[in-house]
């Protein structure tokens, strides 16, 4: 499919550096004193080469969701693609699901969830900061266009989840334990609670509260590490640098029969 007026595209130079631009008929793109009319990119094949006025060559591509997320304007820190990918399977996001998330942040998780639930599912976001909410909605519209199955509530999710029989709840906020009572009420049985937390004390607290709620079982916590490799002639080795830490994922399942809480033994 050829690149269209109004689309966002990425230009990638020979060193792999990425520059984002929104295509607008009649406009000119400038880079290091060199230019190219947008009209020369509009109508080009996705993945073709373009040459700027001074001879600089770029590959032009419609960004994948992961590429778009890493380059889009950010308010809050986004969830990295390695974790977004993991969340999709460990929270078991499926077409048709009703998924509640908080907060919306920059919208990276929201877009990932929207693509996975498809047109028959829906995503409901809770967010306390208006500036982040606005930025996220712009980011989502820029990549997905008009979305009919996304709802945003501008409120603290711990104060109430309006939706009932929620299939999955994904929390990327600092105090997810405050949301556990609402999660117990709003999630359907068999539903999944997932929280994304950067530090160990936070993880300990959310797990204790999940265990103490008596409504959740199969509670597990893990992290994912993605180590990039350099494959270049005989230099076949891990890259020298990597993102060593993002956050821990804690997943829990809402059960019909409250799980027995270990009694404290008086000795
Ligand atoms: N998942 C997002 C990033 C979220 S950053 C992304 O991928 O882009 C955390 C967000 O949670 C911030 O926007 C913050 O304002 C919001 N937040 C924090 N506590 C909240 C609460 N109790 N209810 C709703 N939103 C909350």
XYZ file of C-alpha atoms in Angstrom, residues 5-147:
143
model
C -1.321 12.302 2.568
C -1.921 12.788 6.325
C -0.021 9.649 7.371
C 2.861 9.516 9.799
C 6.016 7.990 8.357
C 9.550 7.328 9.522
C 12.670 8.240 7.549
C 15.644 6.039 8.422
C 19.214 6.990 7.508
C 22.176 4.677 6.773
C 23.113 4.630 10.473
C 19.633 3.487 11.473
C 18.657 6.868 12.924
C 14.915 7.444 12.742
C 13.112 10.717 11.977
C 9.318 10.949 12.196
C 7.179 13.173 10.011
C 3.495 13.686 9.241
C 2.910 13.795 5.485
C 1.052 16.901 4.279
C 0.599 17.659 0.582
C 2.401 20.881 -0.431
C 4.786 20.887 2.560
C 8.555 20.468 2.532
C 10.610 18.295 4.891
C 13.932 19.721 6.057
C 16.865 17.842 7.509
C 20.400 19.212 8.109
C 19.919 21.893 5.452
C 18.574 19.414 2.880
C 14.963 19.249 1.752
C 12.372 17.044 0.056
C 8.779 17.961 -0.860
C 6.261 15.757 0.973
C 4.620 15.232 -2.437
C 7.634 13.133 -3.472
C 6.961 10.785 -0.523
C 3.156 10.724 -0.838
C 2.352 7.922 -3.285
C 5.719 6.153 -2.760
C 5.793 2.467 -1.808
C 6.115 1.639 1.895
C 9.818 0.767 2.303
C 11.155 2.691 -0.683
C 14.223 4.970 -0.887
C 14.047 8.734 -0.998
C 16.882 11.160 -1.731
C 17.027 14.663 -0.216
C 18.182 17.779 -2.120
C 21.812 17.377 -0.999
C 21.975 13.658 -1.813
C 21.213 12.181 1.635
C 19.431 8.837 1.254
C 16.681 7.569 3.536
C 14.364 4.583 3.625
C 10.774 5.687 4.173
C 8.471 3.390 6.138
C 5.050 3.349 7.720
C 6.045 2.635 11.373
C 5.039 -0.578 13.105
C 3.221 -0.020 16.397
C 6.454 -0.684 18.334
C 8.404 1.780 16.161
C 5.669 4.384 16.455
C 5.547 4.089 20.260
C 9.292 4.646 20.612
C 9.110 7.829 18.490
C 5.740 9.365 19.395
C 5.480 12.439 21.638
C 5.472 11.381 25.291
C 3.961 12.828 28.396
C 4.436 9.931 30.783
C 7.041 7.185 30.329
C 5.694 4.507 27.987
C 5.689 0.755 28.459
C 8.428 -0.668 26.245
C 7.524 -2.972 23.344
C 9.138 -6.016 25.016
C 6.734 -5.604 27.935
C 3.735 -4.698 25.768
C 4.238 -7.935 23.853
C 4.433 -9.918 27.084
C 1.384 -8.205 28.578
C -0.726 -9.253 25.575
C -0.198 -12.958 26.350
C 0.088 -12.943 30.121
C -3.039 -10.802 30.511
C -4.477 -12.938 27.688
C -5.928 -10.045 25.696
C -8.250 -11.540 23.061
C -10.563 -10.239 20.307
C -13.886 -9.237 21.847
C -12.541 -8.733 25.388
C -13.541 -5.860 27.654
C -10.262 -4.509 29.024
C -9.884 -1.794 31.659
C -6.527 -0.034 32.055
C -4.997 2.786 34.119
C -3.425 5.244 33.695
C -3.451 6.078 30.023
C -0.044 7.846 30.270
C 1.115 8.410 26.687
C -1.270 5.835 25.229
C 1.252 3.127 24.295
C -0.502 0.342 26.189
C -3.923 1.641 25.109
C -3.056 1.292 21.416
C -1.609 -2.159 21.951
C -4.771 -3.263 23.753
C -7.040 -1.698 21.117
C -5.328 -3.615 18.338
C -5.609 -6.887 20.275
C -9.290 -6.630 21.313
C -10.282 -5.730 17.745
C -13.540 -4.099 16.718
C -15.699 -6.460 18.780
C -13.858 -5.697 22.019
C -13.448 -2.478 23.963
C -10.804 -0.681 25.987
C -11.662 1.581 28.910
C -8.928 3.866 30.305
C -8.813 5.724 33.619
C -6.453 8.694 34.006
C -6.068 11.386 36.668
C -3.990 13.881 34.670
C -5.710 15.876 31.929
C -2.455 16.838 30.200
C -1.443 13.172 29.832
C -4.956 12.223 28.727
C -4.924 14.825 25.928
C -1.495 13.790 24.701
C -2.480 10.114 24.751
C -5.686 10.711 22.772
C -3.687 12.634 20.146
C -1.121 9.843 19.938
C -3.829 7.219 19.556
C -5.661 9.192 16.843
C -2.435 9.831 14.930
C -1.747 6.088 14.662
C -5.160 4.386 14.726
C -7.381 7.169 13.337
C -10.894 7.404 14.734
C -11.536 4.688 17.299
